[in-house]
């Protein structure tokens, strides 16, 4: 079979790999995008909550509050659950996450990610216009509901801090919540309304629309197993289903599976995962949900997707490949039914995904230090939909010798020694 030749192989066609492929292509590179699935956007990028979170300037760090920690330790918090059996697997990573979450280090992470977050929506807007899919971006912003005065006060103070970095929004009382979301029922202390973030009602569809743009412009999509990556004739080779692909450079953008490639190459990078679930439900009668709504104290989110109302859960710590245990989803369902008029489930079973996370909640973007022509672009944690295109730009600028729009140093893998 003929060998396909290109300048760059991008491994992984999630939002991150597709974002990198498009930005490399824009800079004149001949790119082959490779995924084990027939279609792009079928991994983690399929099942997220659809938020382009340009207002999320503080990453999700490990809590320091004793009461909250105790709830987590006892597995009582709806936002986070862990598998006791898998604890030995992820405990060392959890310890690193805890230390990386001290107030000064958490602030360092936030400031490191700020240029990416601030540019995230702009990059999506440009690609959405080019891909001609304006219907995949809704400008509704989103709502975070709080049921107790204490949690609302915490959120209000976080919001005040975020304002210093340009975040806009408002605190809503129950009347204002009802005006925005007339179909919600419940006692709320208040809500934070963030108008700026974009909402994508079909995140997997957006990755596919970006991939269609990439192939329309001459890019090639290959089904293949990234684990076959090997160094060959001064570059890199991957075996695809319909033949091999070779290129001078390769980008690892395999999200939570990136270790399957960097591990065998001898890199020890603390990539952890936070699992999460979703299920779609039909709205009852004519009920309409106008924004994605986070029921903060109860640890789940409802998002008005094209397929139905998508209920997404918080974080589950368990092995990536351990069987699904959608306990949080089962607990959230009856609560969600009291919040919004929900009917039958649309999906036969819950979807499960894994947020790819480094302990400092900053992605790894840049050169693989010990292999010429190899680049890393993974670890986009809770914000991979948001950051895929903007980190694609940064990586492509680095790879093509352009001046990067942001200092890439904080994202270098060398920070892990
Ligand atoms: C419940 C939940 C809610 C979320 N909500 C949001 C949100 O609202 N906003 C936001 O910005 N982010 C959100 N996220 C996070 C976001 O979904 C991820 O950060 C993002 O999808 C990661 O993208 P990725 O391209 O790195 O990984 P993926 O989308 O997982 O892509 C990796 C690709 O690699 C491919 N692959 C794996 N192994 C191989 C192999 N051996 N060979 C070839 N290909 C392979 C997979 O098929 C996949 O297509 C959420 C995540 C979850 C779980």
Short mmCIF file of C-alpha atoms and ligand atoms in Angstrom, two decimals:
data_model
loop_
_atom_site.label_atom_id
_atom_site.label_comp_id
_atom_site.label_asym_id
_atom_site.label_seq_id
_atom_site.Cartn_x
_atom_site.Cartn_y
_atom_site.Cartn_z
CA UNK A 1 0.00 0.00 0.00
CA UNK A 2 1.21 3.51 -0.77
CA UNK A 3 2.69 5.54 2.03
CA UNK A 4 0.94 8.85 2.65
CA UNK A 5 3.38 11.73 3.10
CA UNK A 6 2.75 14.99 4.93
CA UNK A 7 4.56 17.65 6.95
CA UNK A 8 2.78 16.87 10.22
CA UNK A 9 0.80 13.97 11.67
CA UNK A 10 -1.70 15.11 14.31
CA UNK A 11 -2.64 12.19 16.55
CA UNK A 12 -6.13 12.50 17.98
CA UNK A 13 -9.15 14.16 16.38
CA UNK A 14 -10.76 15.63 19.46
CA UNK A 15 -11.29 19.38 19.78
CA UNK A 16 -7.60 19.78 20.67
CA UNK A 17 -6.16 17.79 17.74
CA UNK A 18 -8.58 19.32 15.25
CA UNK A 19 -7.73 22.82 16.52
CA UNK A 20 -4.01 22.11 16.04
CA UNK A 21 -4.55 20.57 12.57
CA UNK A 22 -6.50 23.62 11.36
CA UNK A 23 -3.96 26.12 12.65
CA UNK A 24 -1.03 24.18 11.16
CA UNK A 25 -2.87 24.01 7.85
CA UNK A 26 -3.50 27.77 7.95
CA UNK A 27 0.27 28.19 8.17
CA UNK A 28 0.90 26.18 5.04
CA UNK A 29 1.59 22.78 6.57
CA UNK A 30 0.37 19.62 4.88
CA UNK A 31 -1.35 17.80 7.75
CA UNK A 32 -2.76 14.31 8.27
CA UNK A 33 -5.18 14.03 11.19
CA UNK A 34 -5.30 10.52 12.67
CA UNK A 35 -7.86 8.94 14.97
CA UNK A 36 -8.80 5.40 15.88
CA UNK A 37 -12.45 6.31 15.24
CA UNK A 38 -13.99 6.79 11.81
CA UNK A 39 -15.24 10.21 12.83
CA UNK A 40 -13.68 13.13 14.68
CA UNK A 41 -15.01 14.31 18.03
CA UNK A 42 -16.14 10.94 19.37
CA UNK A 43 -13.92 10.96 22.49
CA UNK A 44 -14.12 13.37 25.43
CA UNK A 45 -14.95 16.18 23.03
CA UNK A 46 -18.26 14.47 22.27
CA UNK A 47 -19.78 14.55 25.70
CA UNK A 48 -18.94 17.79 27.47
CA UNK A 49 -21.28 20.49 28.71
CA UNK A 50 -20.75 22.67 25.64
CA UNK A 51 -19.40 25.75 27.40
CA UNK A 52 -16.76 27.91 25.76
CA UNK A 53 -15.67 29.10 29.13
CA UNK A 54 -13.98 32.42 28.41
CA UNK A 55 -15.06 33.60 31.90
CA UNK A 56 -13.41 30.74 33.77
CA UNK A 57 -10.21 32.44 34.83
CA UNK A 58 -9.67 30.27 37.90
CA UNK A 59 -9.09 26.61 37.07
CA UNK A 60 -10.79 23.87 39.12
CA UNK A 61 -8.26 23.32 41.91
CA UNK A 62 -8.32 20.94 44.87
CA UNK A 63 -10.38 22.50 47.69
CA UNK A 64 -8.64 23.54 50.89
CA UNK A 65 -11.72 24.04 53.03
CA UNK A 66 -11.80 21.41 55.79
CA UNK A 67 -15.57 20.79 55.67
CA UNK A 68 -15.48 20.30 51.93
CA UNK A 69 -12.45 17.99 52.19
CA UNK A 70 -14.21 15.89 54.77
CA UNK A 71 -17.26 15.56 52.53
CA UNK A 72 -15.01 14.49 49.68
CA UNK A 73 -13.13 12.01 51.87
CA UNK A 74 -16.40 10.43 53.01
CA UNK A 75 -17.64 10.34 49.41
CA UNK A 76 -20.63 12.48 50.40
CA UNK A 77 -20.16 15.43 48.05
CA UNK A 78 -22.31 15.39 44.90
CA UNK A 79 -19.62 17.27 42.96
CA UNK A 80 -16.85 14.70 43.44
CA UNK A 81 -16.79 10.95 43.97
CA UNK A 82 -13.95 8.48 44.08
CA UNK A 83 -13.60 4.76 43.64
CA UNK A 84 -12.18 3.31 46.84
CA UNK A 85 -10.83 0.27 44.95
CA UNK A 86 -8.90 2.50 42.52
CA UNK A 87 -7.53 4.80 45.24
CA UNK A 88 -3.96 3.38 45.11
CA UNK A 89 -3.85 4.16 41.36
CA UNK A 90 -4.72 7.83 41.62
CA UNK A 91 -3.67 8.79 45.17
CA UNK A 92 -0.12 9.90 44.19
CA UNK A 93 -1.60 12.09 41.44
CA UNK A 94 -4.18 13.46 43.89
CA UNK A 95 -1.37 14.43 46.28
CA UNK A 96 0.37 16.37 43.48
CA UNK A 97 -2.94 18.03 42.61
CA UNK A 98 -3.42 19.01 46.25
CA UNK A 99 0.05 20.60 46.47
CA UNK A 100 -0.41 22.38 43.15
CA UNK A 101 -3.62 23.88 44.56
CA UNK A 102 -2.06 26.00 47.32
CA UNK A 103 -3.37 29.58 46.98
CA UNK A 104 -0.16 30.97 45.44
CA UNK A 105 0.33 28.07 43.03
CA UNK A 106 -3.35 28.11 42.06
CA UNK A 107 -3.04 31.81 41.24
CA UNK A 108 0.08 31.06 39.18
CA UNK A 109 -1.91 28.47 37.21
CA UNK A 110 -4.76 30.92 36.67
CA UNK A 111 -2.41 33.63 35.40
CA UNK A 112 -0.59 31.13 33.18
CA UNK A 113 -3.82 30.09 31.53
CA UNK A 114 -5.36 33.56 31.35
CA UNK A 115 -4.08 34.47 27.83
CA UNK A 116 -5.56 31.22 26.52
CA UNK A 117 -8.89 31.63 28.27
CA UNK A 118 -9.24 35.25 27.19
CA UNK A 119 -8.69 34.39 23.53
CA UNK A 120 -10.69 31.16 23.52
CA UNK A 121 -14.03 32.43 22.24
CA UNK A 122 -12.42 34.68 19.61
CA UNK A 123 -10.67 31.64 18.10
CA UNK A 124 -13.90 29.61 18.05
CA UNK A 125 -15.82 32.48 16.48
CA UNK A 126 -13.31 32.67 13.63
CA UNK A 127 -13.43 28.90 12.97
CA UNK A 128 -17.23 28.73 13.29
CA UNK A 129 -17.55 31.48 10.68
CA UNK A 130 -15.09 29.72 8.37
CA UNK A 131 -16.81 26.36 8.87
CA UNK A 132 -20.17 28.07 8.21
CA UNK A 133 -21.90 26.58 11.25
CA UNK A 134 -23.22 29.66 13.12
CA UNK A 135 -26.03 27.50 14.54
CA UNK A 136 -23.43 25.67 16.66
CA UNK A 137 -22.65 28.74 18.76
CA UNK A 138 -25.30 30.26 21.03
CA UNK A 139 -24.60 33.51 22.83
CA UNK A 140 -26.72 32.89 25.92
CA UNK A 141 -24.02 32.75 28.59
CA UNK A 142 -24.79 30.49 31.53
CA UNK A 143 -26.18 30.45 35.06
CA UNK A 144 -24.72 29.04 38.27
CA UNK A 145 -27.47 28.53 40.83
CA UNK A 146 -26.82 28.49 44.57
CA UNK A 147 -29.22 27.14 47.13
CA UNK A 148 -27.54 28.41 50.30
CA UNK A 149 -26.44 31.89 51.35
CA UNK A 150 -23.02 30.54 52.23
CA UNK A 151 -22.29 29.01 48.82
CA UNK A 152 -23.69 32.09 47.09
CA UNK A 153 -21.41 34.32 49.19
CA UNK A 154 -18.37 32.22 48.20
CA UNK A 155 -19.35 32.37 44.56
CA UNK A 156 -19.91 36.12 44.78
CA UNK A 157 -16.44 36.62 46.19
CA UNK A 158 -14.88 34.43 43.46
CA UNK A 159 -16.81 36.49 40.96
CA UNK A 160 -15.46 39.74 42.45
CA UNK A 161 -11.92 38.35 42.04
CA UNK A 162 -12.65 37.32 38.47
CA UNK A 163 -13.90 40.82 37.67
CA UNK A 164 -10.33 42.04 38.14
CA UNK A 165 -9.43 39.97 35.07
CA UNK A 166 -12.18 41.39 32.92
CA UNK A 167 -14.96 38.89 33.63
CA UNK A 168 -18.42 40.44 33.40
CA UNK A 169 -21.63 39.15 34.90
CA UNK A 170 -24.20 39.78 37.58
CA UNK A 171 -25.61 38.28 40.74
CA UNK A 172 -29.28 37.39 40.32
CA UNK A 173 -31.94 37.08 43.00
CA UNK A 174 -34.81 34.56 42.69
CA UNK A 175 -36.95 37.00 40.73
CA UNK A 176 -34.21 37.63 38.20
CA UNK A 177 -33.55 33.87 37.95
CA UNK A 178 -37.24 33.29 37.20
CA UNK A 179 -37.15 36.01 34.54
CA UNK A 180 -34.24 34.27 32.78
CA UNK A 181 -35.44 30.70 33.33
CA UNK A 182 -39.23 30.65 33.91
CA UNK A 183 -39.36 26.84 34.00
CA UNK A 184 -37.03 26.33 36.96
CA UNK A 185 -38.50 25.34 40.31
CA UNK A 186 -36.75 25.52 43.68
CA UNK A 187 -35.57 27.72 46.49
CA UNK A 188 -32.48 29.61 45.40
CA UNK A 189 -30.32 31.95 47.43
CA UNK A 190 -29.26 33.44 44.10
CA UNK A 191 -27.24 32.84 40.99
CA UNK A 192 -24.21 34.12 39.14
CA UNK A 193 -25.03 34.93 35.54
CA UNK A 194 -22.10 34.96 33.11
CA UNK A 195 -23.22 36.38 29.74
CA UNK A 196 -19.94 36.13 27.80
CA UNK A 197 -19.24 32.38 27.49
CA UNK A 198 -20.38 30.69 24.31
CA UNK A 199 -22.59 27.61 24.33
CA UNK A 200 -22.22 24.82 21.77
CA UNK A 201 -25.42 22.75 21.51
CA UNK A 202 -23.57 19.83 19.84
CA UNK A 203 -19.89 19.71 20.87
CA UNK A 204 -19.16 16.50 18.92
CA UNK A 205 -20.84 18.10 15.91
CA UNK A 206 -18.58 21.13 16.20
CA UNK A 207 -15.43 18.94 16.14
CA UNK A 208 -16.86 17.25 13.03
CA UNK A 209 -17.67 20.60 11.37
CA UNK A 210 -14.08 21.78 12.02
CA UNK A 211 -12.76 18.51 10.58
CA UNK A 212 -14.95 18.95 7.50
CA UNK A 213 -13.43 22.43 7.08
CA UNK A 214 -9.95 20.90 7.43
CA UNK A 215 -10.60 18.26 4.74
CA UNK A 216 -12.32 20.79 2.44
CA UNK A 217 -9.10 22.76 2.55
CA UNK A 218 -7.06 19.72 1.51
CA UNK A 219 -6.26 18.13 4.89
CA UNK A 220 -6.46 14.33 5.15
CA UNK A 221 -8.17 12.28 7.85
CA UNK A 222 -6.81 8.79 8.48
CA UNK A 223 -8.16 6.02 10.67
CA UNK A 224 -5.24 4.51 12.55
CA UNK A 225 -3.83 3.55 15.90
CA UNK A 226 -1.54 6.24 17.33
CA UNK A 227 0.20 3.58 19.42
CA UNK A 228 1.96 2.43 16.25
CA UNK A 229 3.87 5.76 16.17
CA UNK A 230 7.57 5.17 15.50
CA UNK A 231 10.55 7.20 14.38
CA UNK A 232 11.30 6.57 10.72
CA UNK A 233 13.65 8.11 8.16
CA UNK A 234 14.19 11.36 10.01
CA UNK A 235 10.53 11.73 10.92
CA UNK A 236 7.52 9.84 12.24
CA UNK A 237 5.32 7.04 10.96
CA UNK A 238 1.88 5.76 12.00
CA UNK A 239 0.16 2.70 10.57
CA UNK A 240 -3.28 3.60 9.34
CA UNK A 241 -6.07 1.22 8.40
CA UNK A 242 -5.51 2.05 4.72
CA UNK A 243 -1.73 2.36 4.79
CA UNK A 244 1.02 4.15 6.68
CA UNK A 245 1.42 7.90 7.07
CA UNK A 246 4.82 9.55 7.44
CA UNK A 247 5.82 13.11 8.25
CA UNK A 248 8.73 15.12 9.60
CA UNK A 249 6.73 16.11 12.68
CA UNK A 250 4.02 14.61 14.88
CA UNK A 251 1.69 16.09 17.49
CA UNK A 252 0.34 14.02 20.39
CA UNK A 253 -3.21 15.31 21.00
CA UNK A 254 -4.79 12.17 22.38
CA UNK A 255 -6.48 13.78 25.39
CA UNK A 256 -6.81 11.25 28.23
CA UNK A 257 -5.10 8.56 26.12
CA UNK A 258 -1.92 10.60 25.47
CA UNK A 259 0.08 8.44 27.90
CA UNK A 260 -0.33 5.48 25.54
CA UNK A 261 2.08 7.29 23.22
CA UNK A 262 4.33 9.38 25.48
CA UNK A 263 4.75 6.55 28.01
CA UNK A 264 6.44 4.05 25.64
CA UNK A 265 8.70 6.90 24.42
CA UNK A 266 10.06 7.20 27.96
CA UNK A 267 8.29 10.34 29.22
CA UNK A 268 6.95 10.33 32.73
CA UNK A 269 4.31 13.07 32.70
CA UNK A 270 1.74 13.20 35.52
CA UNK A 271 -1.34 13.07 33.31
CA UNK A 272 -4.35 12.17 35.44
CA UNK A 273 -8.01 11.97 34.55
CA UNK A 274 -11.29 13.10 36.06
CA UNK A 275 -14.16 11.06 34.74
CA UNK A 276 -17.61 12.49 34.07
CA UNK A 277 -20.97 11.33 32.73
CA UNK A 278 -23.88 12.65 30.74
CA UNK A 279 -27.42 11.62 29.85
CA UNK A 280 -29.95 13.36 27.59
CA UNK A 281 -33.55 13.78 28.66
CA UNK A 282 -36.53 15.17 26.79
CA UNK A 283 -38.07 18.36 28.18
CA UNK A 284 -41.65 17.85 29.31
CA UNK A 285 -44.41 19.60 27.34
CA UNK A 286 -43.29 22.96 26.03
CA UNK A 287 -40.71 23.55 28.75
CA UNK A 288 -37.65 25.43 27.50
CA UNK A 289 -34.24 25.81 29.11
CA UNK A 290 -32.69 29.02 27.86
CA UNK A 291 -29.13 28.63 29.20
CA UNK A 292 -26.88 25.91 30.54
CA UNK A 293 -27.64 25.89 34.28
CA UNK A 294 -25.36 24.58 37.00
CA UNK A 295 -27.10 23.42 40.16
CA UNK A 296 -23.89 24.12 42.10
CA UNK A 297 -24.75 22.78 45.53
CA UNK A 298 -26.13 19.59 44.00
CA UNK A 299 -23.20 19.05 41.64
CA UNK A 300 -24.72 18.67 38.18
CA UNK A 301 -25.42 20.80 35.14
CA UNK A 302 -28.30 20.90 32.65
CA UNK A 303 -27.53 22.08 29.13
CA UNK A 304 -30.06 22.59 26.30
CA UNK A 305 -28.35 20.52 23.60
CA UNK A 306 -29.78 19.82 20.15
CA UNK A 307 -30.34 16.21 21.23
CA UNK A 308 -32.24 17.12 24.40
CA UNK A 309 -31.43 18.38 27.87
CA UNK A 310 -27.95 17.04 28.66
CA UNK A 311 -27.36 16.36 32.33
CA UNK A 312 -23.60 16.34 33.02
CA UNK A 313 -22.00 15.30 36.29
CA UNK A 314 -19.05 16.53 38.30
CA UNK A 315 -15.84 14.60 38.81
CA UNK A 316 -15.27 10.92 39.43
CA UNK A 317 -11.79 9.71 40.38
CA UNK A 318 -11.37 6.17 39.09
CA UNK A 319 -9.12 4.39 36.61
CA UNK A 320 -9.71 5.64 33.07
CA UNK A 321 -10.60 2.19 31.80
CA UNK A 322 -12.50 0.89 34.84
CA UNK A 323 -16.17 0.05 34.15
CA UNK A 324 -18.60 2.97 34.34
CA UNK A 325 -20.12 3.67 37.76
CA UNK A 326 -22.61 6.48 37.11
CA UNK A 327 -23.53 6.90 40.79
CA UNK A 328 -23.40 10.71 40.60
CA UNK A 329 -25.71 10.69 37.61
CA UNK A 330 -28.21 8.43 39.36
CA UNK A 331 -28.16 10.73 42.40
CA UNK A 332 -28.50 13.86 40.28
CA UNK A 333 -31.44 12.63 38.20
CA UNK A 334 -34.23 12.95 40.80
CA UNK A 335 -32.86 16.33 41.83
CA UNK A 336 -32.78 17.51 38.23
CA UNK A 337 -36.40 16.41 37.84
CA UNK A 338 -37.37 18.79 40.64
CA UNK A 339 -35.38 21.66 39.07
CA UNK A 340 -36.74 21.48 35.53
CA UNK A 341 -39.66 19.61 33.88
CA UNK A 342 -37.80 16.62 32.46
CA UNK A 343 -39.41 13.70 30.69
CA UNK A 344 -37.98 10.40 29.44
CA UNK A 345 -34.29 9.64 29.00
CA UNK A 346 -33.28 9.83 25.33
CA UNK A 347 -30.05 7.81 25.60
CA UNK A 348 -30.13 4.07 26.27
CA UNK A 349 -27.27 4.42 28.76
CA UNK A 350 -25.13 7.19 30.22
CA UNK A 351 -22.07 8.39 28.30
CA UNK A 352 -18.76 8.43 30.16
CA UNK A 353 -15.68 10.53 29.42
CA UNK A 354 -12.40 11.46 31.09
CA UNK A 355 -11.08 15.00 31.46
CA UNK A 356 -7.32 14.87 30.81
CA UNK A 357 -5.64 16.75 33.68
CA UNK A 358 -2.16 17.74 34.82
CA UNK A 359 -1.85 18.43 38.56
CA UNK A 360 -1.43 22.19 37.99
CA UNK A 361 -4.48 22.24 35.66
CA UNK A 362 -2.39 23.73 32.84
CA UNK A 363 -2.12 21.82 29.55
CA UNK A 364 1.17 20.59 28.15
CA UNK A 365 1.86 22.44 24.91
CA UNK A 366 5.25 22.39 23.20
CA UNK A 367 8.19 20.26 22.13
CA UNK A 368 8.86 16.78 23.40
CA UNK A 369 12.32 17.50 24.76
CA UNK A 370 14.02 14.23 23.85
CA UNK A 371 12.56 13.56 20.38
CA UNK A 372 13.15 15.80 17.37
CA UNK A 373 9.95 16.68 15.56
CA UNK A 374 7.61 15.47 18.29
CA UNK A 375 5.17 17.90 19.94
CA UNK A 376 2.72 17.64 22.81
CA UNK A 377 -0.77 19.20 23.04
CA UNK A 378 -2.83 17.57 25.78
CA UNK A 379 -4.10 17.93 29.34
CA UNK A 380 -6.84 20.50 28.69
CA UNK A 381 -8.70 19.41 31.84
CA UNK A 382 -12.19 20.88 32.31
CA UNK A 383 -11.64 23.28 29.40
CA UNK A 384 -10.71 21.31 26.29
CA UNK A 385 -13.69 22.44 24.23
CA UNK A 386 -12.90 26.01 25.25
CA UNK A 387 -9.15 25.81 24.63
CA UNK A 388 -8.79 23.45 21.63
CA UNK A 389 -8.61 26.13 18.92
CA UNK A 390 -6.58 28.66 20.92
CA UNK A 391 -3.98 26.09 22.00
CA UNK A 392 -3.94 24.89 18.37
CA UNK A 393 -2.95 28.41 17.37
CA UNK A 394 -0.23 28.61 20.02
CA UNK A 395 1.23 25.23 19.06
CA UNK A 396 1.14 26.01 15.33
CA UNK A 397 2.87 29.34 15.95
CA UNK A 398 5.60 27.54 17.90
CA UNK A 399 5.98 24.82 15.26
CA UNK A 400 6.23 27.24 12.35
CA UNK A 401 8.58 29.72 13.99
CA UNK A 402 6.03 32.54 14.32
CA UNK A 403 6.08 34.73 17.40
CA UNK A 404 3.59 33.01 19.74
CA UNK A 405 0.70 35.24 20.81
CA UNK A 406 1.38 34.21 24.45
CA UNK A 407 4.53 33.18 26.28
CA UNK A 408 4.54 29.37 25.87
CA UNK A 409 6.91 28.73 28.79
CA UNK A 410 4.24 27.92 31.43
CA UNK A 411 2.90 25.10 29.23
CA UNK A 412 6.25 23.36 28.62
CA UNK A 413 6.48 19.76 29.77
CA UNK A 414 9.87 20.52 31.37
CA UNK A 415 7.97 22.01 34.34
CA UNK A 416 7.61 18.40 35.55
CA UNK A 417 11.37 17.86 35.57
C1 LIG B 1 -18.74 15.70 31.78
C2 LIG B 1 -17.76 16.64 31.13
C3 LIG B 1 -18.13 17.98 30.92
C4 LIG B 1 -17.23 18.87 30.33
N1 LIG B 1 -17.63 20.16 30.05
C5 LIG B 1 -16.79 20.99 29.39
C6 LIG B 1 -17.23 22.29 28.98
O1 LIG B 1 -18.37 22.68 29.18
N2 LIG B 1 -16.34 23.10 28.36
C7 LIG B 1 -15.07 22.71 28.07
O2 LIG B 1 -14.30 23.51 27.54
N3 LIG B 1 -14.63 21.46 28.40
C8 LIG B 1 -15.45 20.60 29.04
N4 LIG B 1 -15.04 19.34 29.36
C9 LIG B 1 -13.65 18.95 29.05
C10 LIG B 1 -13.43 18.65 27.58
O3 LIG B 1 -14.46 17.82 27.08
C11 LIG B 1 -12.06 17.99 27.38
O4 LIG B 1 -11.05 18.76 27.98
C12 LIG B 1 -11.75 17.89 25.89
O5 LIG B 1 -12.76 17.20 25.21
C13 LIG B 1 -10.42 17.21 25.64
O6 LIG B 1 -10.24 17.21 24.24
P1 LIG B 1 -9.09 16.38 23.59
O7 LIG B 1 -9.14 16.62 22.13
O8 LIG B 1 -7.81 16.64 24.31
O9 LIG B 1 -9.48 14.85 23.93
P2 LIG B 1 -10.56 13.90 23.20
O10 LIG B 1 -11.74 14.66 22.76
O11 LIG B 1 -10.77 12.74 24.09
O12 LIG B 1 -9.79 13.44 21.89
C14 LIG B 1 -8.78 12.46 21.91
C15 LIG B 1 -8.91 11.64 20.63
O13 LIG B 1 -7.88 10.66 20.61
C16 LIG B 1 -8.41 9.50 20.00
N5 LIG B 1 -7.61 8.35 20.37
C17 LIG B 1 -7.45 7.78 21.59
N6 LIG B 1 -6.61 6.74 21.53
C18 LIG B 1 -6.20 6.64 20.24
C19 LIG B 1 -5.31 5.78 19.56
N7 LIG B 1 -4.67 4.79 20.15
N8 LIG B 1 -5.12 5.98 18.23
C20 LIG B 1 -5.75 6.98 17.56
N9 LIG B 1 -6.60 7.81 18.18
C21 LIG B 1 -6.83 7.66 19.49
C22 LIG B 1 -9.83 9.42 20.52
O14 LIG B 1 -10.63 8.62 19.67
C23 LIG B 1 -10.23 10.89 20.54
O15 LIG B 1 -10.91 11.27 19.36
C24 LIG B 1 -15.92 18.42 29.96
C25 LIG B 1 -15.57 17.09 30.15
C26 LIG B 1 -16.47 16.19 30.71
C27 LIG B 1 -16.07 14.76 30.88
#
